[in-house]
């Protein structure tokens, strides 16, 4: 390659751009942050003075890590930089005498172009628009925080009246008519039903940075205007069919369902006993973005948190525990301005704990079948099985068909096969627990007309030496699978695999090193296993697989089906309130094992406590790698196409927790 001529060429281009930028002195908006690991993780923006360009500068910190500063730079400085190194717009200079070394400086000349400066990947290809994202600003155009929306989301701006003040809220919202059409759907300010919404202006649009202005929603002109780039796509009177064709083509693409998201609905079923002072409810939020602003909303209040590291443990008021059968408003909505993953814990002293991975609201469904672990034997039968349904949306009609008799809901007594219909509003929950050994809620069928959350478990299940709270967040039937790999569980004494069918007489084959058995499952089957061994499961209809892990006590975890293996990096944050012995087990196709990285967040390898491999029902080899993890750990693969599953578990003297840490 001829460096001189290409250098001259790029220099000329830079100079021309410089001249052009002097001529067309429109102000642009640039990403503006210091010390970010990649420009695209910057969520601040700046209106640059007229004539300025966006700049990306990279440097190495004292520890050799490459970090970035992004912002505005005068076009003159940009062109001088380019002259100093005529071989490229990218400058490579050493600043001697400081700890930092400039690696690159690059200017560019369009809105947010510095997301992709210095050869970095810009925003992901698969994304929604970049939107302003400020909970409150007097003028939406002055908002200086952005959010890269997920696919299926669009920009939203809304006028809010509160205590006589007018301000604007900007954000990403899901591209559904309920979000942009109706005033009554999700708005934190609405909690407590304060009358903050009258005929407020609200506006949805789908271009980058389009939510800088609130177009009046009642204007009849807007509903008939021909499609322009800034046309509002969902007004109160506009139906989905008026949406520009680009929106329908993006929504037709399968939406990537994933365990990371910006809105979660949490519920806490009753633990062993309820004592306000000793029950600790927690939401562990992990984030790979540099900053995340979290809001936790209950019927009582709405609280903001800031995650500036990789994880934050948020305490939830123990009053949010569901304790009485029937309807209540015990839901907790957690929102974030950047994608996070959320696990929830319910801890009773150090002696009974349960944890689950919450699914983002966009991954919820309308058709669920409950799975719990088997009820306790006679001596402890009062600690029964339980489940709860939670509503992230108002006016959700839920039909529950019970799998067992003797269920009392205030005012009513139900038997097996009874259908309970309940209408839930946002944050409402409907809770059922049983208290005899004959009552197993597994197989209870839940159908709703809007997406709901289902959490299930056992108040306290007995293992070999004590009882422990069991809880899982269930996937809708549409996410069930037909191929599973059950990993070996270090330190456990035995396990029970419970397989729940969606269709009666489902044929299920369970293969281990020593056996190969076929079951015809009407509602569910329990299989005692040697927990040091992996098992492969295949079925002719979709099933749900739950694993009860027995040590001194017992805990239940969902086992992801192979089609729920995910390629997203996973951050694990273990409970710190008591001393748990924590493990991570990764299941991955053996051919893809070599690029797997299991590390502490400081970059050191986690210590391996065992690896085995075993073929799935189709003969593909899978590896199961177990490491111990204390505090914060990460699991990722150097090839972003490779999918794997992660189950996290930990033992305390009288408690166990276990949950899947990723799900596609
Ligand atoms: C200009 O940049 C190139 C690489 O892009 C580098 O090799 C060279 O040393 C730089 N020259 C100066 C004067 O900084
Ligand atoms: C548009 O919506 C407003 C308020 O909901 C309503 O009063 C009006 O009749 C609607 N117009 C049409 C054309 O549907
Ligand atoms: C309300 O929020 C505060 C924190 O601001 C928290 O301490 C309190 O427990 C919350 N109450 C409920 C019922 O969630
Ligand atoms: C939460 O429970 C405690 C103890 O029962 C009680 O004092 C407090 O008022 C409750 N808070 C709310 C918001 O219900
Ligand atoms: C719930 O049951 C009612 C009454 O049988 C029925 O009309 C309705 O369609 C059902 N809803 C769902 C979502 O299944
Ligand atoms: C399991 O048994 C069936 C029937 O005996 C056989 O066809 C199949 O190959 C066996 N699978 C494995 C993995 O051993
Ligand atoms: C479980 O499997 C291991 C390894 O094959 C074996 O040593 C052990 O005896 C088995 N335990 C039981 C209870 O079968
Ligand atoms: C991923 O890691 C493996 C094992 O360390 C290595 O052989 C492979 O080249 C790496 N691939 C990439 C794309 O870095
Ligand atoms: C294994 O790696 C190959 C190549 O990267 C990839 O195509 C395949 O999907 C991976 N398998 C799984 C289960 O992720």
Tab-separated table of C-alpha atoms and ligand atoms in Angstrom, residues 84-85 87-88 90 92-93, ligand 1:
chain	number	residue	atom	x	y	z
A	84	UNK	CA	0.674	17.230	12.432
A	85	UNK	CA	0.246	13.688	11.303
A	87	UNK	CA	-0.479	9.967	7.372
A	88	UNK	CA	-3.970	9.626	8.826
A	90	UNK	CA	-5.974	9.217	13.345
A	92	UNK	CA	-0.672	8.447	17.224
A	93	UNK	CA	1.506	10.465	19.556
B	1	LIG	C1	1.634	9.446	12.363
B	1	LIG	O1	0.816	8.287	12.512
B	1	LIG	C2	1.460	7.072	12.150
B	1	LIG	C3	0.475	5.920	12.306
B	1	LIG	O2	-0.818	6.279	11.981
B	1	LIG	C4	2.673	6.868	13.011
B	1	LIG	O3	3.359	5.669	12.599
B	1	LIG	C5	3.623	8.063	12.904
B	1	LIG	O4	4.690	7.911	13.815
B	1	LIG	C6	2.872	9.356	13.218
B	1	LIG	N1	3.733	10.501	13.020
B	1	LIG	C7	3.877	11.486	13.902
B	1	LIG	C8	4.748	12.595	13.522
B	1	LIG	O5	3.298	11.469	14.980
